[in-house]
N, CA, C and O atoms as a MOPAC input file, in Angstrom:
PM7 MOZYME 1SCF
protein

 N     20.58900 1   -62.71900 1    15.26400 1
 C     21.02000 1   -61.70200 1    14.37700 1
 C     19.39300 1   -61.22500 1    13.49400 1
 O     19.28300 1   -59.99900 1    13.46400 1
 N     18.41900 1   -61.83300 1    12.94300 1
 C     17.32800 1   -61.38600 1    12.52100 1
 C     16.55600 1   -60.40500 1    13.50700 1
 O     15.93000 1   -59.41100 1    13.13800 1
 N     16.70300 1   -60.85500 1    14.85700 1
 C     15.88800 1   -59.78100 1    16.08400 1
 C     16.44500 1   -58.60100 1    15.75400 1
 O     15.73900 1   -57.68000 1    15.34300 1
 N     17.70500 1   -58.48700 1    15.88400 1
 C     18.57000 1   -57.15600 1    16.02500 1
 C     17.87100 1   -56.46500 1    14.48900 1
 O     17.49400 1   -55.29700 1    14.58300 1
 N     17.74800 1   -56.97500 1    13.48100 1
 C     17.61900 1   -56.29700 1    12.20500 1
 C     16.09600 1   -56.20600 1    12.26800 1
 O     15.66900 1   -55.17700 1    11.74300 1
 N     15.41300 1   -56.80500 1    12.64200 1
 C     13.94900 1   -56.25100 1    13.04300 1
 C     13.56600 1   -55.04000 1    13.79000 1
 O     12.62800 1   -54.27900 1    13.55400 1
 N     14.66000 1   -54.97300 1    14.96200 1
 C     14.71000 1   -53.98200 1    15.84200 1
 C     15.07100 1   -52.61500 1    15.02800 1
 O     14.59400 1   -51.49900 1    15.23400 1
 N     15.88400 1   -52.93400 1    14.20500 1
 C     16.30400 1   -51.79000 1    13.60600 1
 C     15.09100 1   -51.08900 1    12.56500 1
 O     14.73500 1   -49.91100 1    12.58600 1
 N     14.63800 1   -52.04400 1    11.76800 1
 C     13.81700 1   -51.93200 1    10.96000 1
 C     12.61300 1   -51.15900 1    11.50900 1
 O     12.22800 1   -50.04700 1    11.14900 1
 N     12.06800 1   -51.99100 1    12.48900 1
 C     11.09400 1   -51.17700 1    13.19700 1
 C     11.21600 1   -49.62100 1    14.11500 1
 O     10.27700 1   -48.96200 1    14.56100 1
 N     12.21900 1   -49.41700 1    14.17800 1
 C     12.94000 1   -47.93300 1    15.14100 1
 C     12.97200 1   -47.08300 1    13.62300 1
 O     12.79200 1   -45.86600 1    13.59500 1
 N     13.23500 1   -47.92900 1    12.32100 1
 C     13.59900 1   -46.62500 1    11.43000 1
 C     11.99800 1   -46.56300 1    10.85200 1
 O     11.73300 1   -45.45900 1    10.37500 1
 N     11.00100 1   -47.44400 1    10.81200 1
 C      9.85800 1   -47.28600 1    10.10500 1
 C      9.13800 1   -46.28500 1    11.21300 1
 O      8.29700 1   -45.50200 1    10.77300 1
 N      9.46900 1   -46.27500 1    12.82400 1
 C      8.83200 1   -45.47100 1    13.84400 1
 C      9.15600 1   -43.83000 1    13.52200 1
 O      8.25400 1   -42.99600 1    13.45200 1
 N     10.56800 1   -43.51800 1    13.34300 1
 C     11.40200 1   -42.74400 1    12.96100 1
 C     11.24500 1   -42.06100 1    11.90600 1
 O     11.54100 1   -40.86700 1    11.85600 1
 N     10.65400 1   -42.86200 1    10.70700 1
 C     10.03600 1   -42.22900 1     9.26000 1
 C      8.78900 1   -41.90300 1     9.90000 1
 O      8.46900 1   -40.72200 1     9.76500 1
 N      8.01300 1   -42.60800 1    10.54500 1
 C      6.42800 1   -42.07500 1    10.45600 1
 C      6.60700 1   -41.18000 1    11.73900 1
 O      5.49100 1   -41.12500 1    12.25600 1
 N      7.51400 1   -40.44700 1    12.49200 1
 C      7.73900 1   -39.19400 1    13.38900 1
 C      7.64500 1   -38.59900 1    12.26000 1
 O      6.56600 1   -38.14500 1    11.88100 1
 N      8.94600 1   -38.49000 1    11.42300 1
 C      9.03900 1   -37.15300 1    10.31900 1
 C      8.33900 1   -37.16100 1     9.61500 1
 O      8.33500 1   -36.03300 1     9.12200 1
 N      7.40600 1   -37.94700 1     9.01500 1
 C      6.27600 1   -37.64300 1     8.33100 1
 C      5.21100 1   -37.00900 1     8.58400 1
 O      4.62200 1   -36.22700 1     7.83800 1
 N      4.83200 1   -37.44900 1    10.04700 1
 C      3.88200 1   -36.87800 1    10.86300 1
 C      4.54000 1   -35.01700 1    10.94600 1
 O      3.72700 1   -34.16000 1    10.60000 1
 N      5.33800 1   -34.75000 1    11.20000 1
 C      5.74400 1   -33.66800 1    12.00200 1
 C      5.88900 1   -32.69500 1    10.62400 1
 O      5.85400 1   -31.46500 1    10.67600 1
 N      6.03900 1   -33.39100 1     9.52100 1
 C      5.77700 1   -32.51800 1     8.00500 1
 C      4.94000 1   -32.33300 1     7.85300 1
 O      4.71300 1   -31.14500 1     7.62700 1
 N      3.97900 1   -33.10600 1     7.84000 1
 C      2.51500 1   -32.99700 1     7.47300 1
 C      2.21900 1   -31.88300 1     8.48300 1
 O      1.79100 1   -30.94100 1     7.81600 1
 N      2.24400 1   -31.58400 1     9.64200 1
 C      1.69900 1   -31.23300 1    10.65700 1
 C      2.34000 1   -29.45600 1    10.40900 1
 O      1.82100 1   -28.43900 1    10.86800 1
 N      3.28800 1   -29.52600 1     9.75800 1
 C      4.23900 1   -28.26400 1     9.43200 1
 C      3.39400 1   -27.77200 1     8.40500 1
 O      3.07900 1   -26.58400 1     8.47100 1
 N      2.91300 1   -28.55300 1     7.34700 1
 C      2.74500 1   -27.99000 1     5.91300 1
 C      1.39600 1   -27.63200 1     6.44800 1
 O      1.00300 1   -26.55700 1     5.99500 1
 N      0.56700 1   -28.21600 1     7.28100 1
 C     -0.93800 1   -27.73700 1     7.71700 1
 C     -0.72800 1   -26.71200 1     8.41400 1
 O     -1.72400 1   -26.00300 1     8.27200 1
 N      0.19500 1   -26.08400 1     9.27500 1
 C     -0.09700 1   -24.87300 1     9.59700 1
 C      0.34500 1   -23.76400 1     8.74300 1
 O     -0.28200 1   -22.70500 1     8.75100 1
 N      1.40100 1   -23.93600 1     7.99400 1
 C      1.56000 1   -22.97700 1     6.90800 1
 C      0.54800 1   -22.49800 1     6.05200 1
 O      0.38000 1   -21.35600 1     5.62300 1
 N     -0.42400 1   -24.03400 1     5.76800 1
 C     -1.24000 1   -23.62000 1     4.67400 1
 C     -2.15200 1   -22.77500 1     5.36100 1
 O     -2.78700 1   -21.90900 1     4.76000 1
 N     -2.26000 1   -22.97500 1     6.61700 1
 C     -3.61700 1   -22.02000 1     7.60700 1
 C     -2.92300 1   -20.74000 1     7.51700 1
 O     -3.71100 1   -19.82700 1     7.26800 1
 N     -1.95500 1   -20.44500 1     7.61200 1
 C     -1.36100 1   -19.25700 1     7.95400 1
 C     -1.65800 1   -18.41100 1     6.33600 1
 O     -2.03800 1   -17.24600 1     6.21800 1
 N     -1.41100 1   -19.20500 1     5.41200 1
 C     -1.64400 1   -18.76100 1     3.83900 1
 C     -2.90300 1   -18.55200 1     3.84300 1
 O     -3.15700 1   -17.41200 1     3.45200 1
 N     -3.85600 1   -19.19100 1     4.13000 1
 C     -5.30900 1   -18.90600 1     4.04500 1
 C     -5.76200 1   -17.78800 1     4.84900 1
 O     -6.65700 1   -17.06500 1     4.40900 1
 N     -5.13400 1   -17.52800 1     6.20800 1
 C     -5.57900 1   -16.38300 1     6.96900 1
 C     -4.90500 1   -15.33300 1     6.13800 1
 O     -5.68400 1   -14.38700 1     6.02200 1
 N     -3.94400 1   -15.14600 1     5.60600 1
 C     -3.13100 1   -14.02800 1     4.69200 1
 C     -4.04400 1   -13.80300 1     3.76600 1
 O     -4.47100 1   -12.65200 1     3.67500 1
 N     -4.52000 1   -14.76200 1     2.93200 1
 C     -5.24500 1   -14.29300 1     1.61100 1
 C     -6.69100 1   -13.82200 1     2.05500 1
 O     -7.40000 1   -13.22900 1     1.24300 1
 N     -7.17200 1   -14.10800 1     3.46100 1
 C     -8.44100 1   -13.46100 1     3.74800 1
 C     -8.33400 1   -12.01500 1     3.99800 1
 O     -9.11600 1   -11.12800 1     3.65700 1
 N     -7.01000 1   -11.91300 1     4.78400 1
 C     -6.72500 1   -10.19000 1     5.47300 1
 C     -6.50900 1    -9.55700 1     3.93900 1
 O     -6.88700 1    -8.39700 1     3.77400 1
 N     -5.95100 1   -10.22900 1     2.87600 1
 C     -5.96500 1    -9.51400 1     1.73700 1
 C     -6.90500 1    -9.04900 1     0.99800 1
 O     -6.91300 1    -7.97000 1     0.40500 1
 N     -7.95100 1   -10.09500 1     1.03000 1
 C     -9.35900 1   -10.03900 1     0.39800 1
 C     -9.63600 1    -8.85600 1     1.34000 1
 O     -9.58000 1    -7.76700 1     0.76900 1
 N     -9.91200 1    -8.82100 1     2.59600 1
 C    -10.47300 1    -8.02900 1     3.36400 1
 C     -9.61800 1    -6.25600 1     3.39400 1
 O    -10.15000 1    -5.16500 1     3.59500 1
 N     -8.49000 1    -6.51300 1     3.17400 1
 C     -8.10900 1    -5.04700 1     2.43100 1
 C     -8.50700 1    -4.47400 1     1.20800 1
 O     -8.88600 1    -3.32400 1     0.98400 1
 N     -8.33600 1    -5.67600 1     0.25700 1
 C     -8.95800 1    -4.92300 1    -0.85600 1
 C    -10.09000 1    -4.43100 1    -0.75800 1
 O    -10.39600 1    -3.41400 1    -1.38000 1
 N    -11.01600 1    -5.14100 1     0.13900 1
 C    -12.75600 1    -4.79600 1    -0.04100 1
 C    -12.66900 1    -3.22900 1     0.58200 1
 O    -13.28300 1    -2.20600 1     0.27800 1
 N    -11.69800 1    -3.48300 1     1.52300 1
 C    -11.60300 1    -1.80200 1     2.04400 1
 C    -11.47300 1    -0.72600 1     1.45700 1
 O    -12.07200 1     0.34900 1     1.50000 1
 N    -10.17400 1    -1.33000 1     0.60300 1
 C     -9.67300 1     0.04100 1    -0.61500 1
 C    -10.61800 1     0.14500 1    -1.38800 1
 O    -10.58500 1     1.37300 1    -1.47000 1
 N    -11.42800 1    -0.13700 1    -2.01700 1
 C    -12.61200 1    -0.33000 1    -2.69500 1
 C    -13.68700 1     0.53400 1    -2.02200 1
 O    -14.18800 1     1.48400 1    -2.62400 1
 N    -13.98100 1     0.25800 1    -0.98000 1
 C    -15.08000 1     0.92500 1    -0.24200 1
 C    -14.47000 1     2.46700 1     0.13700 1
 O    -15.22700 1     3.43800 1     0.13400 1
 N    -13.37200 1     2.56200 1     0.38500 1
 C    -12.59400 1     4.11500 1     0.57000 1
 C    -12.58900 1     4.76600 1    -0.95900 1
 O    -12.95100 1     5.93200 1    -1.11300 1
 N    -12.22000 1     4.06700 1    -1.91800 1
 C    -12.65000 1     4.45100 1    -3.26600 1
 C    -13.54300 1     5.09100 1    -3.44900 1
 O    -13.59600 1     6.24900 1    -3.86200 1
 N    -14.69300 1     4.09200 1    -3.03000 1
 C    -16.18100 1     4.85100 1    -3.66900 1
 C    -16.64400 1     5.77300 1    -2.83500 1
 O    -17.30000 1     6.73500 1    -3.23500 1
 N    -16.32300 1     5.55300 1    -1.50300 1
 C    -16.64100 1     6.71600 1    -0.33700 1
 C    -15.76800 1     8.09700 1    -1.10400 1
 O    -16.55500 1     9.03900 1    -1.20000 1
 N    -14.45600 1     8.42700 1    -1.62800 1
 C    -13.59600 1     9.21800 1    -1.83100 1
 C    -14.48900 1     9.92800 1    -3.05000 1
 O    -14.92300 1    11.07500 1    -2.93800 1
 N    -14.73000 1     8.99400 1    -4.37100 1
 C    -15.68200 1     9.27400 1    -5.26300 1
 C    -16.81900 1    10.02000 1    -5.18200 1
 O    -17.10000 1    10.89100 1    -6.00600 1
 N    -17.72800 1     9.63200 1    -3.90700 1
 C    -19.17800 1    10.23200 1    -3.65200 1
 C    -18.80700 1    11.45800 1    -3.32700 1
 O    -19.30700 1    12.40300 1    -3.93700 1
 N    -17.59800 1    11.73300 1    -2.02400 1
 C    -17.24300 1    12.66800 1    -1.23400 1
 C    -16.82200 1    14.01400 1    -2.08700 1
 O    -16.89000 1    15.14700 1    -1.61100 1
 N    -16.37800 1    13.71300 1    -3.41600 1
 C    -15.63100 1    14.41000 1    -4.21700 1
 C    -16.27100 1    14.80100 1    -5.48600 1
 O    -15.75800 1    15.56400 1    -6.30500 1
 N    -17.40500 1    14.24200 1    -5.60000 1
 C    -18.62900 1    14.30400 1    -6.72700 1
 C    -18.80900 1    15.77400 1    -6.92600 1
 O    -19.12600 1    16.44200 1    -5.94200 1
 N    -18.59200 1    16.54100 1    -8.45000 1
 C    -18.55700 1    17.71700 1    -8.46900 1
 C    -20.10900 1    18.25000 1    -7.94400 1
 O    -20.16300 1    19.47700 1    -7.86700 1
 N    -20.95500 1    17.77400 1    -7.69600 1
 C    -22.45400 1    17.90900 1    -7.86000 1
 C    -22.99600 1    18.26000 1    -6.28900 1
 O    -23.86600 1    18.99800 1    -5.82700 1
 N    -21.95400 1    17.27900 1    -5.70400 1
 C    -22.03200 1    17.39200 1    -4.37800 1
 C    -21.28800 1    18.76300 1    -3.77200 1
 O    -21.84500 1    19.50100 1    -2.95800 1
 N    -20.17000 1    18.95000 1    -4.20900 1
 C    -19.37200 1    19.87800 1    -4.12800 1
 C    -20.04600 1    21.29600 1    -4.17000 1
 O    -20.00500 1    22.18000 1    -3.31500 1
 N    -20.77100 1    21.28000 1    -5.57200 1
 C    -21.36300 1    22.50400 1    -5.89500 1
 C    -22.77100 1    22.77400 1    -4.76200 1
 O    -23.34700 1    23.85800 1    -4.67000 1
 N    -23.08400 1    21.70500 1    -4.07900 1
 C    -24.34900 1    22.15800 1    -3.48600 1
 C    -23.78400 1    22.22700 1    -1.93000 1
 O    -24.53600 1    22.66600 1    -1.06000 1
 N    -22.77900 1    21.89700 1    -1.67900 1
 C    -21.95500 1    22.67800 1    -0.32200 1
 C    -21.58400 1    23.76100 1    -0.60800 1
 O    -21.60400 1    24.67500 1     0.21600 1
 N    -21.20700 1    23.89600 1    -1.70200 1
 C    -20.36700 1    25.56900 1    -1.73800 1
 C    -21.65000 1    26.70800 1    -2.02000 1
 O    -21.58400 1    27.91500 1    -1.78900 1
 N    -22.45400 1    26.19700 1    -2.40500 1
 C    -23.62400 1    27.12000 1    -2.83300 1
 C    -24.62700 1    27.21400 1    -1.21000 1
 O    -25.24600 1    28.24900 1    -0.96500 1
 N    -24.65300 1    26.21200 1    -0.38900 1
 C    -25.11800 1    25.84400 1     1.13900 1
 C    -24.20500 1    26.92900 1     1.77100 1
 O    -24.68300 1    28.05700 1     1.89300 1
 N    -23.23600 1    26.74900 1     2.08500 1
 C    -22.17400 1    27.55200 1     2.54300 1
 C    -21.49300 1    28.71800 1     2.19100 1
 O    -20.63100 1    29.23400 1     2.90200 1
 N    -21.90400 1    29.19400 1     0.98200 1
 C    -21.42100 1    30.18700 1     0.63900 1
 C    -21.41900 1    31.60500 1     1.32100 1
 O    -20.48100 1    32.37300 1     1.10700 1
 N    -22.53900 1    31.98000 1     2.19800 1
 C    -22.43900 1    33.29500 1     3.00300 1
 C    -21.62200 1    32.85200 1     4.43600 1
 O    -21.11200 1    33.80100 1     5.03000 1
 N    -21.46600 1    31.63000 1     4.99100 1
 C    -21.01000 1    31.59600 1     5.97600 1
 C    -19.22100 1    31.30400 1     5.57800 1
 O    -18.36300 1    31.38800 1     6.45800 1
 N    -18.96100 1    31.03600 1     4.43600 1
 C    -17.01000 1    30.97100 1     4.22100 1
 C    -16.91700 1    32.37100 1     3.18000 1
 O    -15.78900 1    32.73600 1     2.85000 1
 N    -17.96300 1    33.03900 1     2.74100 1
 C    -17.54200 1    34.80200 1     2.22300 1
 C    -17.26600 1    34.09800 1     0.99500 1
 O    -16.66300 1    34.89700 1     0.27800 1
 N    -17.43900 1    32.76900 1     0.27300 1
 C    -17.46300 1    32.48400 1    -1.19200 1
 C    -18.51500 1    33.65200 1    -2.30400 1
 O    -19.65100 1    34.03800 1    -2.02700 1
 N    -17.80300 1    33.97000 1    -3.42200 1
 C    -18.23100 1    34.73100 1    -4.13100 1
 C    -17.55300 1    34.31100 1    -5.58100 1
 O    -16.47500 1    33.72600 1    -5.68300 1
 N    -18.33500 1    34.69200 1    -6.60000 1
 C    -18.00300 1    34.00700 1    -8.11900 1
 C    -17.07400 1    35.22000 1    -8.57400 1
 O    -17.41600 1    36.40200 1    -8.55400 1
 N    -15.86700 1    34.73400 1    -8.97900 1
 C    -14.65500 1    35.67900 1    -9.79100 1
 C    -15.22400 1    36.31800 1   -10.60700 1
 O    -16.07500 1    35.77400 1   -11.31000 1
 N    -14.87300 1    37.83500 1   -10.76600 1
 C    -15.17800 1    38.66900 1   -11.69100 1
 C    -14.22200 1    38.28800 1   -12.79700 1
 O    -13.10500 1    37.84000 1   -12.53600 1
 N    -14.81100 1    38.52500 1   -14.47000 1
 C    -13.90500 1    38.69300 1   -15.22400 1
 C    -12.47400 1    39.31400 1   -15.43600 1
 O    -11.56100 1    38.85400 1   -16.12200 1
 N    -12.49300 1    40.44300 1   -14.70300 1
 C    -11.61100 1    41.38100 1   -14.71000 1
 C    -10.26300 1    40.78800 1   -13.14900 1
 O     -9.13500 1    41.23100 1   -12.93400 1
 N    -10.90400 1    39.88400 1   -12.51600 1
 C     -9.89000 1    39.12200 1   -11.61800 1
 C     -8.87400 1    38.24200 1   -12.16200 1
 O     -7.84900 1    37.97900 1   -11.53400 1
 N     -9.21400 1    37.62900 1   -13.69000 1
 C     -8.33100 1    36.90800 1   -14.16400 1
 C     -7.18300 1    37.53600 1   -15.23100 1
 O     -7.56000 1    38.28400 1   -16.13300 1
 N     -5.90300 1    37.22100 1   -15.08800 1
 C     -4.92100 1    37.87500 1   -16.05700 1
 C     -4.38700 1    37.12900 1   -16.96500 1
 O     -4.47400 1    35.92000 1   -16.75400 1
 N     -3.72800 1    37.54800 1   -18.15200 1
 C     -3.20900 1    36.66400 1   -19.22400 1
 C     -1.59100 1    36.35900 1   -18.68500 1
 O     -0.91300 1    37.15500 1   -18.03700 1
 N     -1.21800 1    35.14500 1   -19.08400 1
 C      0.01900 1    34.64400 1   -18.94500 1
 C      1.16300 1    35.40800 1   -18.99400 1
 O      2.20300 1    35.24900 1   -18.35500 1
 N      0.80000 1    36.50000 1   -20.04900 1
 C      2.21800 1    37.52200 1   -20.07800 1
 C      2.05400 1    38.33900 1   -18.86300 1
 O      2.94600 1    39.16800 1   -18.68500 1
 N      1.44400 1    38.30500 1   -18.29600 1
 C      0.99200 1    39.07900 1   -16.97200 1
 C      1.78500 1    38.81200 1   -15.79800 1
 O      2.20000 1    39.56200 1   -14.91500 1
 N      1.92800 1    37.29800 1   -16.03100 1
 C      2.54500 1    36.49000 1   -14.72800 1
 C      3.94300 1    37.14300 1   -14.48600 1
 O      4.71400 1    37.36700 1   -15.41900 1
 N      4.17200 1    37.37900 1   -13.44200 1
 C      6.01900 1    37.39100 1   -12.80200 1
 C      6.81200 1    36.59200 1   -13.52300 1
 O      6.29100 1    35.54900 1   -13.91700 1
 N      7.70800 1    36.75400 1   -13.74900 1
 C      8.87400 1    35.65700 1   -14.17900 1
 C      9.52900 1    35.03700 1   -12.99300 1
 O      9.16600 1    35.25500 1   -11.83700 1
 N     10.50400 1    34.25900 1   -13.33300 1
 C     11.40600 1    33.69000 1   -11.99500 1
 C     12.08000 1    34.78500 1   -11.54200 1
 O     12.25600 1    35.84100 1   -12.14800 1
 N     12.45000 1    34.48600 1   -10.45100 1
 C     13.04800 1    35.55700 1    -9.82600 1
 C     14.46400 1    35.53900 1    -9.93800 1
 O     15.05400 1    34.47600 1    -9.74700 1
 N     15.08900 1    36.57200 1   -10.22300 1
 C     16.36600 1    37.04400 1   -10.65100 1
 C     17.74200 1    36.97900 1    -8.85700 1
 O     17.58200 1    37.30700 1    -7.68100 1
 N     18.57500 1    36.56000 1    -9.41400 1
 C     19.34300 1    36.54500 1    -8.11300 1
 C     20.68300 1    37.08500 1    -8.91600 1
 O     20.76100 1    37.19200 1   -10.14000 1
 N     21.81900 1    37.43000 1    -7.87300 1
 C     22.83200 1    37.96200 1    -8.28800 1
 C     24.05000 1    36.74600 1    -8.63600 1
 O     23.90400 1    35.59800 1    -8.21700 1
 N     25.00900 1    37.07400 1    -9.28400 1
 C     25.92700 1    35.93900 1    -9.36200 1
 C     26.85000 1    35.70500 1    -7.93200 1
 O     27.41200 1    36.56100 1    -7.25000 1
 N     26.78500 1    34.08900 1    -7.72400 1
 C     27.34400 1    34.16000 1    -6.24400 1
 C     26.52000 1    34.15400 1    -5.28800 1
 O     26.84100 1    34.15000 1    -4.10000 1
 N     25.26300 1    34.15400 1    -5.77100 1
 C     24.34100 1    34.15100 1    -4.25800 1
 C     24.18100 1    32.53500 1    -4.30700 1
 O     24.06400 1    31.83300 1    -5.31100 1
 N     24.21500 1    32.04400 1    -2.61800 1
 C     23.91600 1    30.81700 1    -2.25600 1
 C     22.75600 1    30.43400 1    -3.16400 1
 O     22.88600 1    29.91100 1    -4.27100 1
 N     21.65300 1    30.74000 1    -2.59600 1
 C     20.23200 1    30.57700 1    -2.91500 1
 C     20.08100 1    30.28600 1    -4.10800 1
 O     19.74600 1    29.15100 1    -4.44700 1
 N     20.35700 1    31.50900 1    -5.18000 1
 C     20.21800 1    31.47600 1    -6.53800 1
 C     21.06900 1    30.24100 1    -7.32500 1
 O     20.74600 1    29.54900 1    -8.29100 1
 N     22.58300 1    30.26800 1    -6.30200 1
 C     23.31100 1    29.08200 1    -7.58100 1
 C     22.47100 1    27.48100 1    -6.88800 1
 O     22.35700 1    26.47200 1    -7.58300 1
 N     22.07500 1    27.55000 1    -5.73900 1
 C     21.07200 1    26.08600 1    -5.73800 1
 C     19.99400 1    25.77700 1    -6.67000 1
 O     19.83900 1    24.72800 1    -7.29500 1
 N     19.20300 1    26.92100 1    -6.68400 1
 C     18.02900 1    26.63800 1    -7.52200 1
 C     18.16400 1    26.68000 1    -8.92000 1
 O     17.22900 1    26.32200 1    -9.63600 1
 N     19.60500 1    27.22200 1    -9.54900 1
 C     20.04100 1    27.14300 1   -10.84500 1
 C     20.69100 1    25.70200 1   -10.78600 1
 O     21.08700 1    25.22300 1   -11.84800 1
 N     20.80200 1    25.11000 1    -9.82600 1
 C     21.66500 1    23.76600 1   -10.02600 1
 C     23.16100 1    23.67700 1   -10.09300 1
 O     23.75000 1    22.73500 1   -10.62300 1
 N     23.92300 1    25.02400 1    -9.35500 1
 C     25.10800 1    25.19100 1    -9.57600 1
 C     25.58500 1    25.17400 1    -8.14100 1
 O     24.86000 1    25.92400 1    -7.48700 1
 N     26.41200 1    24.67700 1    -7.48200 1
 C     26.83400 1    24.97200 1    -6.54200 1
 C     27.57900 1    25.93500 1    -5.86800 1
 O     28.68000 1    25.66100 1    -6.34500 1
 N     27.76900 1    26.78500 1    -5.17100 1
 C     28.59100 1    27.57900 1    -5.20100 1
 C     29.65400 1    27.29900 1    -4.37400 1
 O     30.66500 1    27.98100 1    -4.54500 1
 N     29.66400 1    26.42500 1    -3.48400 1
 C     31.28300 1    25.77700 1    -2.99000 1
 C     30.95600 1    24.12900 1    -3.36200 1
 O     29.99800 1    23.51900 1    -2.88500 1
 N     31.82300 1    23.61800 1    -4.18900 1
 C     31.96000 1    22.25700 1    -4.51600 1
 C     32.22300 1    21.11300 1    -3.07900 1
 O     31.98000 1    19.90700 1    -3.13300 1
 N     32.89800 1    22.02300 1    -1.54900 1
 C     33.10600 1    21.10600 1    -0.78600 1
 C     31.93000 1    21.04400 1     0.28500 1
 O     32.11700 1    20.46200 1     1.35400 1
 N     30.66600 1    21.67700 1    -0.02800 1
 C     29.73700 1    21.93400 1     1.03800 1
 C     29.24300 1    20.78100 1     1.56300 1
 O     28.89700 1    20.82400 1     2.74400 1
 N     29.12900 1    19.76900 1     0.96800 1
 C     28.44500 1    18.54400 1     1.64400 1
 C     29.67500 1    17.52700 1     2.30100 1
 O     29.72500 1    16.30600 1     2.45200 1
 N     30.48100 1    18.45100 1     2.56200 1
 C     31.45700 1    17.57100 1     3.55700 1
 C     32.45200 1    16.36000 1     2.56300 1
 O     32.87600 1    15.27500 1     2.96000 1
 N     32.58800 1    16.85100 1     1.47900 1
 C     33.42900 1    15.55100 1     0.57800 1
 C     34.91700 1    15.39000 1     0.93800 1
 O     35.80800 1    16.20600 1     1.17500 1
 N     34.87300 1    14.18700 1     0.89800 1
 C     36.85100 1    13.87200 1     1.41000 1
 C     37.66400 1    13.93500 1     0.53000 1
 O     37.70800 1    13.14200 1    -0.41100 1
 N     38.56900 1    15.05900 1     0.73100 1
 C     39.78700 1    15.33000 1     0.05800 1
 C     40.85700 1    14.48000 1     0.52000 1
 O     41.40400 1    14.83200 1     1.56600 1
 N     41.27300 1    13.40700 1    -0.06300 1
 C     42.79300 1    12.44500 1    -0.00100 1
 C     43.80800 1    12.97600 1    -0.44000 1
 O     44.85400 1    12.46300 1    -0.04200 1
 N     43.93800 1    14.17600 1    -1.40600 1
 C     44.72200 1    14.14500 1    -2.17500 1
 C     46.08700 1    14.63200 1    -1.25600 1
 O     47.17000 1    14.33700 1    -1.76200 1
 N     46.11700 1    15.36900 1     0.08100 1
 C     46.82600 1    15.73300 1     0.49900 1
 C     47.80900 1    14.68800 1     1.47400 1
 O     48.95700 1    14.91700 1     1.85300 1
 N     47.15300 1    13.73900 1     1.68700 1
 C     47.47500 1    12.75500 1     2.80300 1
 C     48.26800 1    11.20000 1     1.86700 1
 O     48.63900 1    10.21700 1     2.50800 1

């Protein structure tokens, strides 16, 4: 009888050791995956910072001014005259549409036909 109990206990110990090893192995794999993802996130953040710095350099006003002066003749750039500016009152107003005009109703936010979107009317059934 004691032999049978001992054999069962040894089998339980082996099963527990196997289960513990598998859990440990799985946790190590997940930890390695987490570390890989953290390195990838850090690399992506560094890339974003580098791109922001590059964008700041490329869009710096002094650099743009130098480029505009250098290529003004090639691009036909000219300094605008004072008479080329207009006042706000001289700007055209919003377009006027006839009542019932589908485009005008859409722009005004009033659909001309309430069933244009294929709504389901179950009142007759």
